[in-house]
Short mmCIF file of C-alpha atoms in Angstrom, two decimals:
data_model
loop_
_atom_site.label_atom_id
_atom_site.label_comp_id
_atom_site.label_asym_id
_atom_site.label_seq_id
_atom_site.Cartn_x
_atom_site.Cartn_y
_atom_site.Cartn_z
CA MET A 8 -32.06 18.32 37.47
CA ALA A 9 -34.18 16.06 39.91
CA LYS A 10 -37.17 14.73 38.92
CA LYS A 11 -39.38 16.32 41.39
CA LEU A 12 -38.66 19.36 39.87
CA LEU A 13 -40.13 18.72 37.03
CA PRO A 14 -43.21 19.69 35.64
CA ALA A 15 -45.40 17.05 34.66
CA PHE A 16 -45.60 18.00 31.09
CA LEU A 17 -41.43 17.14 30.30
CA GLU A 18 -41.79 13.85 32.94
CA GLU A 19 -44.36 12.78 29.93
CA HIS A 20 -40.94 12.50 27.22
CA PRO A 21 -38.27 10.98 29.32
CA GLY A 22 -35.23 10.82 27.42
CA LEU A 23 -35.78 12.06 24.30
CA GLY A 24 -34.01 15.12 23.14
CA SER A 25 -30.83 13.47 23.46
CA LEU A 26 -28.28 14.93 21.81
CA GLY A 27 -27.02 11.36 21.07
CA ASN A 28 -29.35 10.00 17.96
CA VAL A 29 -28.50 13.98 16.27
CA GLU A 30 -28.34 14.60 12.97
CA VAL A 31 -26.58 17.51 11.36
CA PRO A 32 -28.45 19.27 8.86
CA ARG A 33 -26.48 19.90 5.38
CA LEU A 34 -24.95 22.76 4.34
CA LYS A 35 -25.21 23.17 0.76
CA LEU A 36 -23.53 24.63 -2.12
CA LEU A 37 -26.55 24.65 -4.60
CA GLN A 38 -25.82 23.06 -8.55
CA ALA A 39 -28.59 23.44 -11.32
CA SER A 40 -29.16 19.72 -11.22
CA SER A 41 -29.73 20.64 -7.23
CA PRO A 42 -33.31 19.04 -6.52
CA GLU A 43 -33.48 22.42 -4.06
CA LEU A 44 -34.49 24.98 -7.09
CA ALA A 45 -37.82 22.45 -8.47
CA GLU A 46 -38.97 22.85 -4.82
CA PHE A 47 -37.97 26.73 -3.84
CA SER A 48 -38.72 29.88 -5.52
CA ASP A 49 -35.27 31.60 -3.97
CA ALA A 50 -32.96 28.84 -4.71
CA ARG A 51 -30.48 29.59 -7.17
CA PRO A 52 -27.53 28.34 -8.40
CA GLY A 53 -24.44 28.74 -6.87
CA GLU A 54 -26.22 29.93 -3.63
CA PHE A 55 -25.26 28.01 -0.43
CA TRP A 56 -28.77 26.58 1.42
CA HIS A 57 -29.17 25.62 4.92
CA SER A 58 -30.85 21.97 4.39
CA MET A 59 -33.10 22.64 8.36
CA ILE A 60 -34.28 25.84 7.79
CA ASN A 61 -34.44 25.57 3.92
CA GLU A 62 -33.39 29.54 3.28
CA PRO A 63 -30.66 30.31 0.67
CA ILE A 64 -27.81 32.37 2.76
CA GLY A 65 -26.68 33.49 -0.69
CA SER A 66 -22.73 33.34 -2.55
CA THR A 67 -20.35 34.17 0.39
CA VAL A 68 -20.94 33.86 4.55
CA ARG A 69 -18.63 33.61 7.32
CA ILE A 70 -17.98 30.10 8.84
CA CYS A 71 -16.22 28.56 12.35
CA PRO A 72 -15.74 25.29 11.31
CA VAL A 73 -16.18 23.44 14.09
CA PHE A 74 -15.09 19.67 13.99
CA ILE A 75 -13.41 18.28 10.82
CA SER A 76 -13.48 14.62 9.84
CA TRP A 77 -13.29 12.71 7.25
CA CYS A 78 -13.87 9.25 5.52
CA PHE A 79 -14.35 7.06 2.06
CA ILE A 80 -17.52 6.27 0.40
CA LEU A 81 -18.66 3.63 -2.01
CA TRP A 82 -21.12 4.87 -4.72
CA ARG A 83 -23.00 3.10 -6.42
CA PRO A 84 -22.61 5.45 -9.99
CA ARG A 85 -25.02 7.98 -10.17
CA GLU A 86 -27.18 6.28 -13.51
CA ALA A 87 -27.01 3.08 -11.93
CA GLY A 88 -29.19 4.55 -9.60
CA GLY A 89 -26.62 5.99 -6.96
CA GLY A 90 -26.75 5.31 -3.34
CA ILE A 91 -23.93 4.13 -0.66
CA LEU A 92 -22.02 0.61 -0.94
CA ALA A 93 -19.84 1.02 1.89
CA ARG A 94 -18.40 3.58 3.70
CA ALA A 95 -15.19 3.81 6.00
CA ASP A 96 -15.68 5.46 8.16
CA ASP A 97 -12.17 5.81 10.23
CA GLY A 98 -10.56 5.96 6.61
CA LYS A 99 -9.51 1.77 6.98
CA HIS A 100 -12.01 -0.25 7.63
CA TRP A 101 -14.40 -0.99 5.04
CA ILE A 102 -18.53 -1.34 7.06
CA PRO A 103 -19.43 -3.60 5.37
CA ALA A 104 -16.05 -6.14 4.30
CA ASP A 105 -14.84 -7.80 2.42
CA SER A 106 -18.10 -7.98 -0.37
CA ASP A 107 -18.73 -7.62 -3.61
CA PHE A 108 -20.75 -4.92 -5.82
CA THR A 109 -20.95 -5.82 -9.11
CA VAL A 110 -22.50 -2.42 -11.00
CA LYS A 111 -23.33 -0.74 -14.69
CA LEU A 112 -20.53 2.19 -15.06
CA ASN A 113 -22.04 5.11 -17.62
CA SER A 114 -20.25 3.81 -20.36
CA GLY A 115 -22.67 0.83 -20.27
CA ARG A 116 -19.86 -2.05 -19.57
CA GLU A 117 -20.56 -3.78 -15.70
CA VAL A 118 -17.33 -4.20 -13.36
CA THR A 119 -17.65 -6.01 -9.66
CA TRP A 120 -15.66 -3.45 -6.79
CA ARG A 121 -14.82 -6.11 -4.14
CA THR A 122 -14.65 -3.62 -0.88
CA ALA A 123 -12.41 -6.24 1.11
CA ARG A 124 -11.51 -6.11 4.75
CA THR A 125 -9.24 -2.81 5.00
CA VAL A 126 -9.22 0.66 2.39
CA ALA A 127 -5.40 -0.27 0.94
CA ALA A 128 -6.15 -3.76 0.82
CA SER A 129 -9.31 -3.40 -1.35
CA GLY A 130 -7.51 -0.36 -4.14
CA LEU A 131 -11.15 1.41 -4.68
CA THR A 132 -9.26 4.13 -3.69
CA LYS A 133 -6.62 4.24 -6.88
CA ARG A 134 -6.74 5.49 -10.46
CA GLY A 135 -7.85 3.15 -12.60
CA SER A 136 -9.88 1.58 -9.51
CA TYR A 137 -13.42 2.74 -11.50
CA ASP A 138 -13.13 0.87 -14.64
CA PRO A 139 -10.35 -1.69 -14.06
CA GLY A 140 -10.59 -1.88 -18.04
CA ASP A 141 -9.41 1.36 -18.32
CA PRO A 142 -6.21 2.74 -16.39
CA ASN A 143 -7.16 5.95 -16.60
CA SER A 144 -10.12 6.09 -15.02
CA PRO A 145 -10.88 7.24 -11.31
CA PRO A 146 -10.54 5.72 -7.91
CA ALA A 147 -14.32 3.84 -7.49
CA ALA A 148 -13.88 5.03 -3.49
CA THR A 149 -14.55 8.51 -2.96
CA ARG A 150 -12.28 10.66 -0.02
CA MET A 151 -15.43 13.34 1.80
CA TYR A 152 -14.16 15.69 3.75
CA SER A 153 -17.33 16.84 6.65
CA ILE A 154 -17.17 20.22 8.01
CA VAL A 155 -19.56 21.40 11.23
CA CYS A 156 -20.16 24.58 10.43
CA SER A 157 -21.56 27.52 13.05
CA PHE A 158 -22.15 30.55 12.21
CA PRO A 159 -20.58 33.53 13.62
CA ASP A 160 -22.82 36.29 12.23
CA ARG A 161 -25.84 34.07 12.46
CA LYS A 162 -25.68 32.60 15.59
CA ASN A 163 -28.99 31.55 16.38
CA TRP A 164 -29.18 29.69 13.47
CA PRO A 165 -28.05 25.79 14.14
CA PRO A 166 -24.53 23.86 13.20
CA ALA A 167 -24.56 22.64 9.44
CA VAL A 168 -22.26 19.96 7.88
CA LEU A 169 -19.98 20.62 4.52
CA THR A 170 -19.42 17.86 2.68
CA LEU A 171 -17.14 17.97 0.20
CA GLN A 172 -15.88 15.80 -2.08
CA TRP A 173 -14.77 14.83 -5.49
CA ALA A 174 -14.02 18.35 -6.81
CA ALA A 175 -14.59 20.47 -4.13
CA LEU A 176 -11.20 17.97 -2.03
CA LYS A 177 -8.92 20.34 -3.62
CA ALA A 178 -10.76 23.12 -1.51
CA ALA A 179 -10.81 20.98 1.03
CA THR A 180 -7.60 20.57 1.53
CA LYS A 181 -5.97 24.24 1.03
CA LEU A 182 -9.27 24.82 4.14
CA ILE A 183 -6.96 21.94 6.00
CA ASP A 184 -3.71 24.00 5.42
CA GLN A 185 -4.56 27.21 6.02
CA LEU A 186 -6.26 26.06 9.46
CA LYS A 187 -2.76 24.18 10.41
CA VAL A 188 -0.04 26.68 10.33
CA LEU A 189 -2.52 28.93 13.20
CA ARG A 190 -2.01 28.56 16.57
CA ALA A 191 -5.69 28.76 17.24
CA PRO A 192 -8.30 25.47 16.88
CA SER A 193 -10.15 25.50 14.19
CA PHE A 194 -13.66 26.43 15.92
CA GLY A 195 -11.91 29.24 17.40
CA VAL A 196 -11.77 30.78 13.18
CA ILE A 197 -13.89 32.85 10.96
CA MET A 198 -13.30 31.45 7.14
CA GLU A 199 -14.72 33.05 4.37
CA MET A 200 -16.68 31.31 2.57
CA ALA A 201 -17.65 32.06 -1.30
CA SER A 202 -18.82 29.66 -4.36
CA PHE A 203 -17.02 30.40 -8.16
CA LYS A 204 -18.28 29.28 -10.95
CA ASP A 205 -15.28 26.34 -12.55
CA LYS A 206 -15.10 23.77 -15.16
CA SER A 207 -14.74 19.37 -15.35
CA PRO A 208 -15.12 17.59 -18.25
CA SER A 209 -18.57 16.88 -17.54
CA GLY A 210 -19.28 20.94 -17.81
CA GLU A 211 -19.14 23.92 -15.76
CA PHE A 212 -20.02 23.92 -11.62
CA TYR A 213 -20.00 25.50 -8.65
CA ASN A 214 -17.02 25.19 -6.74
CA TYR A 215 -15.87 25.67 -2.68
CA ALA A 216 -13.36 28.38 -2.01
CA PHE A 217 -12.18 29.65 1.52
CA GLU A 218 -10.50 33.13 2.66
CA LEU A 219 -9.38 33.56 6.26
CA GLY A 220 -11.59 35.94 8.11
CA GLY A 221 -9.77 36.17 11.19
CA PRO A 222 -10.04 35.34 15.37
CA VAL A 223 -13.47 34.42 17.25
CA GLU A 224 -13.82 36.68 19.56
CA GLU A 225 -16.91 37.33 21.15
CA LYS A 226 -15.86 34.69 24.28
CA ALA A 227 -20.01 33.33 24.66
CA PHE A 228 -19.57 32.01 20.70
CA TYR A 229 -15.81 30.27 21.35
CA GLU A 230 -17.20 28.86 24.05
CA GLU A 231 -20.87 27.14 22.13
CA ASN A 232 -18.29 26.49 19.59
CA SER A 233 -15.70 24.70 22.32
CA THR A 234 -18.77 22.59 23.39
CA GLN A 235 -19.91 21.54 20.36
CA TYR A 236 -16.62 20.50 19.18
CA ARG A 237 -15.68 17.90 21.94
CA PHE A 238 -19.01 16.75 21.34
CA PHE A 239 -18.71 15.97 18.93
CA VAL A 240 -15.09 14.67 19.50
CA GLU A 241 -17.03 12.26 22.32
CA HIS A 242 -20.57 10.60 19.93
CA GLY A 243 -18.69 10.99 16.59
CA LEU A 244 -20.63 13.27 13.92
CA LYS A 245 -23.97 11.93 11.72
CA VAL A 246 -24.80 13.78 8.62
CA LYS A 247 -28.31 14.17 7.99
CA ASP A 248 -30.16 12.48 4.51
CA LEU A 249 -25.66 11.80 3.85
CA GLU A 250 -27.26 9.64 0.48
CA ARG A 251 -28.18 12.98 -0.77
CA ALA A 252 -24.78 14.75 -0.89
CA GLN A 253 -23.45 12.05 -3.95
CA GLU A 254 -26.03 14.70 -6.01
CA ASP A 255 -23.77 17.62 -5.27
#
């Protein structure tokens, strides 16, 4: 658009609103410990929550997986304050590299994790790396899948990101396996996502289940998904409030 055609009020904010700096909000599956339960009266465990509009979606929702990426994250233990110590967005190289982090485990023991230059060299994704004194302890670092979702039944809602890690990794890999066997691109596929009660050694929690719902049949919606996909391929994905994903 030529500058001379712009109204004066648009010329007051040149360059703002660029998609290059957009952080995509999160699509959360609320747990009993989720902070939203204390902040919003309509938040319920086992329901999905869109973090931009702060509204519940219910325990089932249809989504289109527009874009999928994965990384490794080294979290500080929750009991020690939580937060991201290091990350490998390309799945190979730590940022920061060759760094030592001394952390206190929930057992009270202090251990040191070293990132090295690469994820493979650090050994932090191997079983037993969380507590070097316990070969049966889990990996210190976790693989996280980030799935940008659009909503075929709520096209006016902005896209949001599922962050699947920990016990949700099995659901993430099942979803990806389902998409691999299809001839259509992921952003042309509708998945039905539901929550269900699951168990772990630390107690009950809500997990994810995905089932194929069928192809996208509306051309305009498909083209919008395709545009979003190309944007994320070119610019990468920035997830809003990623540090809070440790609570999931």
